[in-house]
Short mmCIF file of C-alpha atoms in Angstrom, two decimals:
data_model
loop_
_atom_site.label_atom_id
_atom_site.label_comp_id
_atom_site.label_asym_id
_atom_site.label_seq_id
_atom_site.Cartn_x
_atom_site.Cartn_y
_atom_site.Cartn_z
CA MET A 1 -7.40 10.75 -27.51
CA ARG A 2 -10.81 11.42 -25.66
CA ARG A 3 -11.82 8.46 -23.56
CA SER A 4 -15.45 7.26 -24.38
CA TYR A 5 -17.82 4.81 -22.50
CA LEU A 6 -18.48 1.68 -24.38
CA LYS A 7 -20.29 -1.07 -22.18
CA GLU A 8 -21.05 -2.44 -18.88
CA GLY A 9 -22.23 -5.62 -17.37
CA GLU A 10 -22.17 -8.36 -14.82
CA VAL A 11 -19.66 -11.29 -14.95
CA GLN A 12 -18.29 -13.93 -12.65
CA LEU A 13 -14.56 -14.22 -12.60
CA THR A 14 -12.77 -17.59 -11.52
CA ALA A 15 -9.22 -17.34 -10.70
CA LEU A 16 -7.19 -20.07 -12.25
CA ASN A 17 -4.59 -20.37 -9.52
CA SER A 18 -7.06 -20.70 -6.68
CA LEU A 19 -10.44 -21.65 -8.45
CA LEU A 20 -12.20 -19.01 -6.45
CA THR A 21 -15.16 -17.39 -7.85
CA GLN A 22 -16.26 -13.70 -7.46
CA SER A 23 -19.08 -11.77 -8.79
CA ARG A 24 -17.81 -8.49 -10.53
CA TYR A 25 -19.20 -5.68 -12.60
CA LEU A 26 -17.30 -4.54 -15.71
CA PHE A 27 -17.15 -0.93 -17.12
CA LEU A 28 -15.60 -0.82 -20.55
CA PHE A 29 -14.14 2.35 -21.93
CA SER A 30 -12.18 2.92 -25.18
CA ASP A 31 -8.83 2.28 -23.63
CA LEU A 32 -9.67 0.98 -20.14
CA LEU A 33 -11.45 -1.71 -18.21
CA LEU A 34 -12.67 -1.12 -14.79
CA VAL A 35 -13.50 -4.21 -12.57
CA ALA A 36 -15.64 -3.39 -9.61
CA LYS A 37 -17.79 -5.17 -7.03
CA GLN A 38 -21.37 -3.92 -6.71
CA LYS A 39 -22.35 -3.00 -3.22
CA ALA A 40 -25.65 -1.39 -4.04
CA GLU A 41 -27.96 -0.90 -7.00
CA ASN A 42 -25.87 2.23 -7.99
CA SER A 43 -22.76 1.75 -5.71
CA TYR A 44 -19.62 0.10 -6.68
CA LYS A 45 -16.18 -0.44 -5.17
CA LEU A 46 -13.22 -0.32 -7.61
CA LYS A 47 -11.10 -3.59 -7.59
CA GLU A 48 -8.86 -3.38 -10.70
CA LYS A 49 -8.15 -0.69 -13.25
CA VAL A 50 -6.56 -2.19 -16.29
CA ARG A 51 -5.46 -0.50 -19.66
CA LEU A 52 -6.56 -2.40 -22.62
CA ASP A 53 -3.15 -2.79 -24.17
CA ARG A 54 -2.11 -4.57 -21.03
CA LEU A 55 -5.10 -7.02 -21.26
CA TRP A 56 -5.34 -10.36 -22.90
CA ILE A 57 -8.18 -12.86 -23.68
CA ALA A 58 -8.32 -16.42 -25.11
CA SER A 59 -11.06 -18.76 -26.12
CA ASN A 60 -11.52 -21.83 -23.92
CA ASN A 61 -14.13 -23.66 -26.22
CA CYS A 62 -16.90 -22.94 -23.90
CA PRO A 63 -20.15 -21.18 -24.89
CA HIS A 64 -20.67 -19.10 -21.91
CA SER A 65 -17.02 -18.12 -20.94
CA PHE A 66 -13.39 -17.26 -22.03
CA VAL A 67 -10.16 -16.55 -20.33
CA ILE A 68 -9.33 -12.98 -19.32
CA GLY A 69 -6.24 -11.75 -17.66
CA TRP A 70 -3.81 -8.96 -16.87
CA PRO A 71 -0.32 -8.89 -15.19
CA ILE A 72 -0.18 -11.34 -13.70
CA CYS A 73 -3.25 -13.27 -13.24
CA ASN A 74 -5.77 -15.22 -15.29
CA TYR A 75 -9.64 -15.67 -14.83
CA ILE A 76 -12.44 -17.58 -16.44
CA ALA A 77 -15.10 -14.83 -17.24
CA HIS A 78 -18.63 -16.55 -17.01
CA PHE A 79 -21.37 -14.62 -18.77
CA PRO A 80 -25.11 -15.36 -18.31
CA SER A 81 -25.68 -16.12 -22.14
CA GLU A 82 -23.85 -17.00 -25.09
CA GLU A 83 -24.94 -13.62 -26.86
CA LYS A 84 -23.37 -11.74 -23.83
CA LYS A 85 -20.21 -13.65 -24.10
CA ALA A 86 -19.82 -13.31 -27.81
CA GLU A 87 -20.48 -9.34 -27.51
CA TRP A 88 -17.96 -9.04 -24.64
CA HIS A 89 -15.37 -11.26 -26.40
CA ASP A 90 -15.72 -9.38 -29.76
CA ILE A 91 -15.45 -5.80 -28.40
CA LEU A 92 -12.75 -6.53 -26.00
CA GLU A 93 -10.70 -8.26 -28.87
CA GLU A 94 -11.44 -5.12 -31.22
CA ARG A 95 -10.46 -2.60 -28.51
CA ILE A 96 -7.23 -4.54 -27.35
CA GLN A 97 -5.89 -4.55 -30.97
CA LYS A 98 -6.53 -0.78 -31.52
CA CYS A 99 -5.02 0.03 -28.19
CA ARG A 100 -1.82 -2.02 -28.99
CA LEU A 101 -1.54 -0.44 -32.35
CA ARG A 102 -0.96 2.95 -30.46
CA ALA A 103 1.48 1.41 -27.96
CA ILE A 104 5.21 2.43 -28.12
CA PRO A 105 7.52 0.53 -28.62
CA LYS A 106 5.94 -2.33 -30.50
CA PHE A 107 8.51 -4.85 -29.13
CA THR A 108 11.24 -5.52 -26.42
CA THR A 109 14.14 -7.74 -26.17
CA LEU A 110 14.85 -9.91 -23.11
CA PRO A 111 17.53 -12.63 -22.25
CA LEU A 112 16.12 -16.12 -22.32
CA ILE A 113 18.67 -17.99 -20.35
CA THR A 114 21.39 -18.26 -22.67
CA MET A 115 19.75 -16.55 -25.99
CA LYS A 116 18.19 -13.27 -26.59
CA LYS A 117 14.66 -13.17 -28.10
CA LYS A 118 12.61 -10.38 -29.56
CA LEU A 119 9.04 -10.32 -28.25
CA SER A 120 6.20 -8.70 -29.98
CA ILE A 121 3.28 -6.90 -28.40
CA SER A 122 0.69 -9.64 -29.28
CA GLN A 123 2.75 -12.79 -28.61
CA THR A 124 1.37 -15.03 -25.79
CA SER A 125 3.30 -17.27 -23.69
CA SER A 126 2.09 -20.42 -25.36
CA GLU A 127 3.16 -19.08 -28.80
CA ILE A 128 6.72 -18.15 -27.37
CA LEU A 129 7.08 -21.59 -25.73
CA LEU A 130 6.35 -23.29 -29.06
CA GLN A 131 8.76 -20.98 -30.93
CA LEU A 132 11.57 -21.76 -28.43
CA ILE A 133 11.01 -25.50 -28.74
CA GLY A 134 11.38 -25.28 -32.50
CA GLU A 135 14.26 -22.75 -32.23
CA LEU A 136 16.02 -24.90 -29.79
CA GLY A 137 15.47 -28.27 -31.45
CA LEU A 138 13.69 -29.68 -28.38
CA SER A 139 11.34 -32.64 -28.56
CA ARG A 140 7.62 -31.73 -28.61
CA ASP A 141 7.19 -34.72 -26.28
CA LEU A 142 9.01 -32.92 -23.35
CA GLU A 143 6.79 -31.33 -20.78
CA LEU A 144 8.01 -27.75 -20.68
CA ASP A 145 6.73 -24.67 -19.12
CA LEU A 146 7.63 -20.95 -19.69
CA ALA A 147 8.15 -18.96 -16.47
CA PHE A 148 8.80 -15.17 -15.85
CA ASP A 149 11.63 -14.30 -13.37
CA ASN A 150 11.67 -10.56 -12.16
CA GLY A 151 15.31 -10.88 -11.14
CA GLY A 152 14.33 -9.97 -7.48
CA GLY A 153 15.24 -13.39 -5.85
CA ASP A 154 11.48 -14.75 -5.88
CA GLU A 155 10.56 -17.94 -7.45
CA PRO A 156 9.74 -17.76 -11.35
CA THR A 157 6.09 -17.33 -12.00
CA VAL A 158 5.05 -20.17 -14.40
CA LEU A 159 2.87 -18.85 -17.17
CA GLN A 160 -0.26 -20.82 -18.08
CA GLY A 161 -0.44 -20.03 -21.87
CA PRO A 162 -2.72 -17.03 -22.66
CA GLU A 163 -0.69 -14.33 -20.99
CA THR A 164 0.79 -11.54 -23.21
CA VAL A 165 4.35 -11.60 -22.03
CA TYR A 166 5.03 -8.10 -23.38
CA CYS A 167 2.30 -6.70 -21.16
CA ILE A 168 3.75 -8.49 -18.04
CA ILE A 169 7.27 -7.08 -18.79
CA MET A 170 5.89 -3.40 -19.37
CA ASP A 171 3.70 -3.57 -16.23
CA PHE A 172 6.84 -4.74 -14.19
CA ILE A 173 8.91 -1.93 -15.61
CA ARG A 174 6.33 0.61 -14.54
CA SER A 175 6.24 -0.94 -11.16
CA THR A 176 9.94 -0.47 -10.62
CA GLY A 177 9.72 3.31 -11.18
CA TYR A 178 12.37 3.52 -13.90
CA ARG A 179 11.98 6.16 -16.61
CA LEU A 180 13.20 4.56 -19.91
CA SER A 181 13.46 5.81 -23.21
CA GLU A 182 11.69 4.06 -26.21
CA LYS A 183 15.05 2.83 -27.26
CA GLN A 184 15.84 1.40 -23.75
CA LEU A 185 12.38 -0.20 -23.66
CA GLU A 186 13.13 -1.94 -27.02
CA ARG A 187 16.41 -3.41 -25.73
CA LEU A 188 15.78 -4.29 -22.10
CA ASP A 189 18.54 -6.85 -22.55
CA THR A 190 21.17 -3.91 -22.52
CA PHE A 191 19.79 -2.15 -19.52
CA PRO A 192 21.55 -3.33 -16.35
CA LEU A 193 19.06 -2.36 -13.75
CA VAL A 194 16.29 -4.62 -15.31
CA ASN A 195 17.07 -8.34 -14.53
CA CYS A 196 13.76 -9.93 -15.63
CA LYS A 197 13.95 -12.85 -17.89
CA LEU A 198 11.98 -15.84 -19.30
CA VAL A 199 13.00 -19.20 -18.05
CA LEU A 200 12.32 -22.76 -19.41
CA LEU A 201 11.23 -25.18 -16.92
CA SER A 202 10.56 -28.81 -17.10
CA SER A 203 7.24 -29.73 -15.62
CA ASN A 204 8.74 -32.64 -13.82
CA LEU A 205 11.24 -30.46 -11.73
CA GLN A 206 8.24 -28.61 -10.33
CA LYS A 207 7.24 -31.72 -8.44
CA SER A 208 10.25 -31.77 -6.24
CA ASN A 209 10.14 -33.07 -2.72
CA ALA A 210 9.75 -31.07 0.35
CA ALA A 211 13.44 -31.31 1.18
CA GLN A 212 14.58 -29.95 -2.16
CA THR A 213 12.06 -27.06 -1.72
CA LEU A 214 13.45 -26.28 1.74
CA VAL A 215 16.98 -26.22 0.36
CA THR A 216 15.92 -23.97 -2.36
CA HIS A 217 14.33 -21.55 0.12
CA PHE A 218 17.29 -21.25 2.31
CA LYS A 219 19.57 -20.57 -0.67
CA ARG A 220 17.26 -17.89 -1.77
CA VAL A 221 17.20 -16.23 1.64
CA LEU A 222 20.87 -16.64 2.03
CA SER A 223 21.56 -14.99 -1.37
CA ARG A 224 19.51 -11.74 -0.69
CA ASN A 225 21.13 -8.36 -0.68
CA GLU A 226 20.74 -7.73 2.82
CA PRO A 227 21.78 -4.09 2.99
CA ARG A 228 19.20 -3.06 0.39
CA ARG A 229 16.38 -4.80 2.43
CA PHE A 230 14.01 -2.03 4.12
CA PHE A 231 11.46 -3.89 5.90
CA GLY A 232 12.21 -6.59 8.75
CA ARG A 233 15.40 -5.17 9.82
CA GLN A 234 16.85 -4.45 13.23
CA LEU A 235 16.77 -0.64 14.12
CA ASP A 236 20.54 0.24 14.36
CA GLY A 237 22.34 3.37 15.46
CA SER A 238 21.06 6.22 17.13
CA CYS A 239 18.13 7.18 14.62
CA PRO A 240 15.63 5.17 12.49
CA PRO A 241 16.14 4.84 8.66
CA GLN A 242 15.77 8.22 6.92
CA PRO A 243 12.75 7.05 4.75
CA VAL A 244 10.77 6.46 7.96
CA LEU A 245 11.49 10.04 9.19
CA THR A 246 10.63 11.24 5.69
CA MET A 247 7.37 9.47 5.96
CA MET A 248 6.32 10.80 9.06
CA ASP A 249 7.37 14.54 8.16
CA HIS A 250 5.26 14.10 4.96
CA LEU A 251 2.30 12.94 6.97
CA LEU A 252 2.58 15.81 9.52
CA ALA A 253 2.76 18.32 6.72
CA ASN A 254 0.07 16.71 4.45
CA GLY A 255 -1.78 14.08 6.17
CA VAL A 256 -3.15 15.06 9.60
CA HIS A 257 -6.26 16.58 8.11
CA THR A 258 -6.99 13.36 5.99
CA GLU A 259 -10.23 11.60 7.17
CA GLY A 260 -9.51 7.95 8.47
CA LEU A 261 -5.77 8.21 8.42
CA PHE A 262 -4.27 4.76 9.61
CA ARG A 263 -7.70 3.47 9.42
CA LYS A 264 -8.76 3.48 5.63
CA SER A 265 -6.80 0.97 3.45
CA PRO A 266 -5.38 2.22 0.15
CA LYS A 267 -5.07 0.32 -3.10
CA GLN A 268 -2.75 -2.56 -2.34
CA THR A 269 -0.95 -2.50 -5.86
CA THR A 270 0.21 1.04 -5.04
CA VAL A 271 1.43 -0.03 -1.51
CA ARG A 272 3.27 -3.04 -3.04
CA MET A 273 5.00 -0.76 -5.72
CA VAL A 274 6.17 1.69 -2.91
CA LYS A 275 7.37 -1.15 -0.69
CA ALA A 276 9.43 -2.37 -3.87
CA GLN A 277 11.21 0.79 -4.22
CA LEU A 278 11.98 1.07 -0.56
CA ASN A 279 13.49 -2.58 -0.43
CA ARG A 280 15.41 -1.44 -3.50
CA GLY A 281 17.12 1.33 -1.47
CA SER A 282 15.51 4.32 -3.23
CA VAL A 283 13.32 6.64 -1.34
CA PRO A 284 9.92 7.41 -3.13
CA ASP A 285 8.50 10.99 -3.58
CA PHE A 286 5.60 10.55 -1.10
CA THR A 287 4.09 13.68 -2.38
CA GLN A 288 2.97 11.72 -5.44
CA PHE A 289 0.91 9.41 -3.25
CA SER A 290 -2.28 9.53 -1.00
CA PRO A 291 -1.47 10.08 2.73
CA HIS A 292 -3.30 6.84 3.20
CA VAL A 293 -0.60 4.91 1.15
CA THR A 294 2.20 6.53 3.22
CA ALA A 295 0.31 5.51 6.53
CA ALA A 296 0.09 2.00 5.42
CA ILE A 297 3.63 1.75 4.50
CA LEU A 298 4.46 3.22 7.98
CA LYS A 299 2.27 0.55 9.75
CA GLU A 300 3.94 -2.18 7.67
CA TYR A 301 7.36 -0.93 8.59
CA LEU A 302 6.40 -0.94 12.30
CA ARG A 303 4.91 -4.30 12.04
CA SER A 304 8.19 -5.76 10.34
CA ILE A 305 10.53 -4.51 13.16
CA PRO A 306 12.04 -7.61 14.90
CA GLY A 307 10.34 -7.62 18.56
CA LYS A 308 8.29 -4.68 17.65
CA LEU A 309 9.01 -1.15 18.81
CA LEU A 310 8.24 -1.61 22.52
CA GLN A 311 10.45 -4.61 22.76
CA THR A 312 11.57 -4.35 26.44
CA CYS A 313 8.83 -6.36 28.25
CA ASP A 314 5.86 -8.53 27.86
CA LEU A 315 2.33 -7.53 27.73
CA ASN A 316 1.65 -8.66 31.42
CA MET A 317 4.23 -6.06 32.65
CA TRP A 318 2.58 -3.33 30.54
CA ILE A 319 -0.86 -4.20 31.73
CA ALA A 320 0.25 -4.00 35.44
CA ALA A 321 1.95 -0.79 34.88
CA ILE A 322 -1.21 0.91 33.17
CA GLU A 323 -3.35 -0.29 36.09
CA SER A 324 -1.21 1.26 38.76
CA ASP A 325 -1.84 4.70 40.15
CA GLY A 326 -0.95 8.04 38.39
CA PRO A 327 2.52 8.79 39.60
CA GLU A 328 3.63 5.20 39.86
CA ARG A 329 2.33 4.56 36.44
CA ILE A 330 4.39 7.18 34.81
CA ALA A 331 7.45 5.93 36.69
CA GLN A 332 7.05 2.41 35.59
CA ILE A 333 6.31 3.39 31.93
CA LYS A 334 9.40 5.73 31.70
CA GLY A 335 11.43 2.74 33.33
CA PHE A 336 10.33 0.66 30.39
CA LEU A 337 11.18 3.32 27.88
CA GLN A 338 14.69 3.97 29.38
CA LEU A 339 15.54 0.24 28.34
CA LEU A 340 14.93 0.82 24.71
CA PRO A 341 17.60 1.62 22.24
CA SER A 342 18.06 5.39 21.19
CA SER A 343 16.72 4.68 17.81
CA HIS A 344 13.54 2.97 19.19
CA ILE A 345 12.98 6.01 21.41
CA VAL A 346 13.32 8.54 18.45
CA LEU A 347 10.93 6.52 16.39
CA LEU A 348 8.32 6.16 19.30
CA SER A 349 8.46 9.76 20.17
CA SER A 350 8.16 10.91 16.58
CA LEU A 351 5.27 8.38 16.00
CA LEU A 352 3.38 9.64 19.10
CA ARG A 353 3.69 13.44 17.95
CA LEU A 354 2.27 12.44 14.60
CA LEU A 355 -0.57 10.49 16.18
CA ARG A 356 -1.26 13.35 18.59
CA ALA A 357 -1.44 15.67 15.64
CA VAL A 358 -4.03 13.66 13.77
CA ALA A 359 -6.05 13.22 16.79
CA LYS A 360 -6.38 16.98 17.32
CA SER A 361 -7.46 17.48 13.89
CA PRO A 362 -11.30 17.32 13.66
CA SER A 363 -11.11 16.73 9.99
CA SER A 364 -9.27 13.47 10.43
CA LYS A 365 -12.46 12.14 12.59
CA MET A 366 -9.69 9.98 14.45
CA ASN A 367 -9.40 10.40 18.25
CA ALA A 368 -6.77 8.84 20.41
CA GLN A 369 -8.92 5.64 21.01
CA SER A 370 -9.54 5.01 17.23
CA LEU A 371 -5.91 5.70 16.39
CA ALA A 372 -4.72 3.18 19.23
CA VAL A 373 -6.96 0.42 17.79
CA CYS A 374 -5.29 0.92 14.52
CA ILE A 375 -1.63 1.08 15.52
CA ALA A 376 -1.56 -0.96 18.73
CA PRO A 377 -0.91 -4.26 17.02
CA ASN A 378 2.21 -2.74 15.36
CA LEU A 379 3.80 -1.45 18.73
CA LEU A 380 3.97 -4.76 20.89
CA ASP A 381 4.02 -8.36 20.24
CA SER A 382 0.74 -9.81 21.00
CA PRO A 383 0.71 -13.14 22.77
CA LYS A 384 -2.18 -15.58 22.45
CA MET A 385 -4.18 -14.03 25.30
CA GLU A 386 -7.91 -13.42 25.39
CA CYS A 387 -7.35 -9.92 26.87
CA ALA A 388 -4.67 -8.86 24.17
CA ALA A 389 -7.17 -7.51 21.72
CA ARG A 390 -8.44 -5.33 24.41
CA ARG A 391 -5.36 -4.42 26.36
CA LEU A 392 -2.99 -3.33 23.50
CA PRO A 393 -5.25 -0.51 22.31
CA GLN A 394 -5.46 0.76 25.94
CA ILE A 395 -1.70 0.82 26.24
CA ALA A 396 -1.24 2.60 23.01
CA GLU A 397 -4.03 5.12 23.88
CA TRP A 398 -2.37 5.92 27.09
CA LEU A 399 0.92 6.41 25.36
CA ILE A 400 -0.75 8.78 22.85
CA THR A 401 -2.53 10.83 25.40
CA ASN A 402 0.38 11.16 27.86
CA ALA A 403 3.39 11.44 25.59
CA PRO A 404 4.60 14.83 26.77
CA LEU A 405 5.11 13.38 30.24
CA LEU A 406 7.32 10.68 28.91
CA PHE A 407 9.89 12.62 26.86
CA ASP A 408 12.14 15.63 27.23
CA ASP A 409 11.64 18.27 24.87
CA PHE A 410 8.39 16.74 23.31
CA VAL A 411 7.17 19.37 20.95
CA ASP A 412 3.59 19.48 20.86
CA ALA A 413 0.40 21.83 20.43
CA HIS A 414 -0.65 23.49 23.80
CA CYS A 415 -4.09 21.69 23.75
CA ASP A 416 -5.23 18.21 24.65
CA ILE A 417 -6.19 15.68 22.15
CA SER A 418 -9.46 13.95 21.68
CA SER A 419 -9.59 10.62 23.61
CA SER A 420 -12.18 8.10 24.67
CA ALA A 421 -14.52 8.89 27.65
CA SER A 422 -14.60 5.23 28.69
CA ASN A 423 -11.01 4.60 29.04
CA ASP A 424 -9.08 5.94 31.91
CA SER A 425 -6.07 7.73 30.81
CA GLY A 426 -4.44 7.85 34.29
CA LEU A 427 -5.08 11.62 34.70
CA SER A 428 -8.19 13.32 36.06
CA ASP A 429 -9.46 16.86 35.71
CA VAL A 430 -7.91 17.54 39.36
CA GLU A 431 -4.16 18.52 39.64
CA VAL A 432 -1.90 15.53 39.78
CA GLY A 433 1.81 15.20 40.25
CA VAL A 434 3.64 14.61 36.88
CA GLU A 435 7.17 14.86 36.10
CA ALA A 436 8.33 17.48 33.62
CA PRO A 437 11.61 19.18 32.92
CA LEU A 438 12.28 22.68 34.74
CA SER A 439 13.02 25.18 32.48
CA SER A 440 13.77 29.01 33.01
CA GLU A 441 12.05 29.94 29.70
CA PHE A 442 8.69 28.88 28.35
CA THR A 443 7.95 29.17 24.73
CA GLU A 444 4.39 29.05 23.09
CA THR A 445 5.52 28.45 19.57
CA TYR A 446 4.42 25.11 18.10
CA ILE A 447 7.04 23.63 15.92
CA ILE A 448 6.87 20.67 13.79
CA SER A 449 10.54 19.57 13.42
CA THR A 450 12.36 16.83 11.72
CA PRO A 451 12.21 13.85 14.20
CA ALA A 452 15.87 13.18 13.33
CA SER A 453 16.90 16.65 14.65
CA SER A 454 17.39 15.39 18.31
CA VAL A 455 17.18 12.21 20.20
CA PRO A 456 14.58 12.51 22.92
CA SER A 457 15.29 11.08 26.17
CA VAL A 458 12.87 9.89 28.75
CA ASN A 459 11.94 12.56 31.21
CA SER A 460 13.59 12.28 34.64
CA SER A 461 13.37 15.91 36.07
CA PRO A 462 11.95 16.98 39.35
CA VAL A 463 8.15 17.02 39.81
CA VAL A 464 6.02 20.16 38.99
CA ARG A 465 2.32 20.46 39.04
CA CYS A 466 0.26 20.82 35.74
CA LYS A 467 -3.25 20.38 34.93
CA ILE A 468 -4.53 18.66 31.82
CA GLU A 469 -7.95 19.27 30.30
CA GLU A 470 -9.86 17.24 27.57
CA LEU A 471 -10.44 19.08 24.42
CA LYS A 472 -14.05 18.73 23.05
CA VAL A 473 -14.09 18.11 19.44
CA SER A 474 -17.08 18.91 17.22
CA PRO A 475 -17.86 17.06 14.04
CA SER A 476 -16.71 18.62 10.71
CA SER A 477 -16.91 17.69 7.05
CA TYR A 478 -14.06 16.76 4.82
CA CYS A 479 -11.32 19.23 4.37
CA SER A 480 -7.77 18.87 2.62
CA SER A 481 -4.38 19.89 3.96
CA ASN A 482 -2.68 22.63 2.07
CA LEU A 483 1.00 23.14 2.49
CA SER A 484 2.42 26.32 1.30
CA THR A 485 6.12 26.82 0.55
CA ASP A 486 8.31 29.48 -0.84
CA ASP A 487 8.69 27.65 -4.19
CA GLU A 488 4.90 26.99 -4.56
CA MET A 489 5.40 23.33 -5.25
CA ASP A 490 2.47 21.18 -6.59
CA ILE A 491 2.00 18.42 -4.30
CA THR A 492 -1.23 17.06 -5.69
CA PRO A 493 -0.80 13.17 -5.11
CA GLU A 494 -1.10 11.04 -8.11
CA ILE A 495 -0.33 7.49 -8.89
CA GLU A 496 0.50 7.43 -12.54
CA ARG A 497 1.27 10.42 -15.06
CA ASP A 498 -1.06 9.25 -17.73
CA ASP A 499 -3.63 11.94 -17.53
CA ASP A 500 -6.05 9.45 -16.30
CA ARG A 501 -9.23 11.08 -15.22
CA THR A 502 -11.34 8.04 -14.53
CA PRO A 503 -13.86 8.54 -11.76
CA VAL A 504 -13.13 7.00 -8.30
CA LEU A 505 -15.69 4.16 -7.57
CA SER A 506 -14.99 3.94 -3.97
CA GLN A 507 -13.43 6.41 -1.61
CA GLU A 508 -12.16 3.52 0.67
CA ASN A 509 -10.22 2.13 -2.27
CA SER A 510 -9.03 5.38 -3.63
CA ASP A 511 -5.45 6.74 -3.77
CA VAL A 512 -6.94 10.27 -4.34
CA GLU A 513 -6.89 12.61 -1.23
CA LYS A 514 -10.37 13.54 -0.21
CA LYS A 515 -11.38 17.06 -1.06
CA PRO A 516 -14.83 18.74 -0.92
CA VAL A 517 -16.13 17.62 -4.24
CA ALA A 518 -19.65 16.73 -5.49
CA TYR A 519 -20.83 13.12 -4.82
CA ILE A 520 -20.25 11.03 -7.87
CA GLU A 521 -23.10 8.52 -8.43
CA TRP A 522 -23.08 5.81 -11.02
CA LYS A 523 -26.13 5.11 -13.05
CA SER A 524 -26.72 2.13 -15.08
CA ALA A 525 -26.73 2.58 -18.87
CA LYS A 526 -29.67 0.42 -19.34
CA ARG A 527 -31.86 2.78 -17.29
CA PHE A 528 -30.64 6.21 -18.30
CA GLY A 529 -28.68 5.70 -21.43
CA VAL A 530 -25.11 6.28 -22.27
CA ASN A 531 -25.30 10.03 -22.46
CA LYS A 532 -26.98 10.25 -19.00
CA LEU A 533 -24.13 8.21 -17.57
CA SER A 534 -21.42 10.20 -18.98
CA ASP A 535 -22.93 13.47 -17.83
CA ASN A 536 -23.75 12.20 -14.44
CA ALA A 537 -20.31 10.74 -13.68
CA ASN A 538 -18.29 13.53 -15.19
CA PHE A 539 -15.81 11.14 -16.79
CA PHE A 540 -14.08 13.46 -19.01
#
């Protein structure tokens, strides 16, 4: 079915859980609702992209507003007039019904504590709660709530009434990455990997005291399946976890030419989905995602390491080492690194190799200084010091610039990276004494190898003379990284395989890799008409 543009307009959304109000701009298509933030007259930043069959609305007896929601949040949508509110309510109600008629399957079955119940595609949580009260013979005087439990150990989410439970369940299944058949989707109660369920809660039980809440929290923490948790674990063994090495290999092959890598933030819903897969013990296919997503996951992993990656000493010792003279500085830094476990050394060496590759790419527009600002808080614990925000990036920049001097067998391109001119890297344009391994053979072949292939050790060989020159980087436009293999694999990143060709409203919020394409400018339908909007935005 061909997607068509229907309507657009301003709205104010008030979140029911936080009561925060935000101004948003809605774009309605035949099967999709885009929620954007208006940044200028014809510029918008995409905030949410919701399929209409995953959307629900409910009347709240207010002339200028109604309740709108999607998995798993509810808002009060405020419109400027009663006419605008009526137009949006009617057209959304009509399109939601038409989209749900095409949805497959039409129902699913979930365990409800000790019973199973079939849930239709249009049932709200309040309707299900009333049915359960009748079927279980409960008194209507009881204060009961219906809650959704995803089975992951978190507290159940209490539903507020207008939610379409079917939409919440299907969105959760999509986020897990499981590929289920129509029959399996109809009988989720028979699928062992899906543990989500509905729970009846007494409203009085939610008003427990602080002690009971603390006990519940400790029980949940102790009951977690620790071997399957990926983030927040100590680095054990001689190498980091394989998914971390896979992420860095993927970024080396596909991400070094991406503009703003490690600086631009991807869509957080995609990041949460990939994190959930890693915490379940599965390794996602990173070629299906933007390099910005992989870089954000890598930073999150580094941030979650207990004691951080450089855990051997405090910030003051690093500052003293960085401020010392050239040869003494290198000796002190290598002394710190020798105290690290082997897995930390492997991960640090692989990370510095990746950062240097990004810094050497003119297309990334990220030099050593800008990369250090983005990555420094994830390398070393930052005490509450006034100088921490300034000193941490200086330490990270020095490590990036001088990594070949710190590790044996450090494979890198034979040119220096783009660094800041204002910060002293510890090496000048004159010859200085540095430590490097003596070898009878020298190769000029640049190899990007898997970081797990060997465990680098801190360089402790005799002193030789070398000269390091700074590379002048000229600005360039966007470019995309192409990876050629013998099998000619298609690695075009995508988030969902739903043939969604909706235009990206903001490059900063996009999960799509940047390529040299024409600039897409949104025009208001009120000024140019629907046909002009469709032609200019190239929706289809």
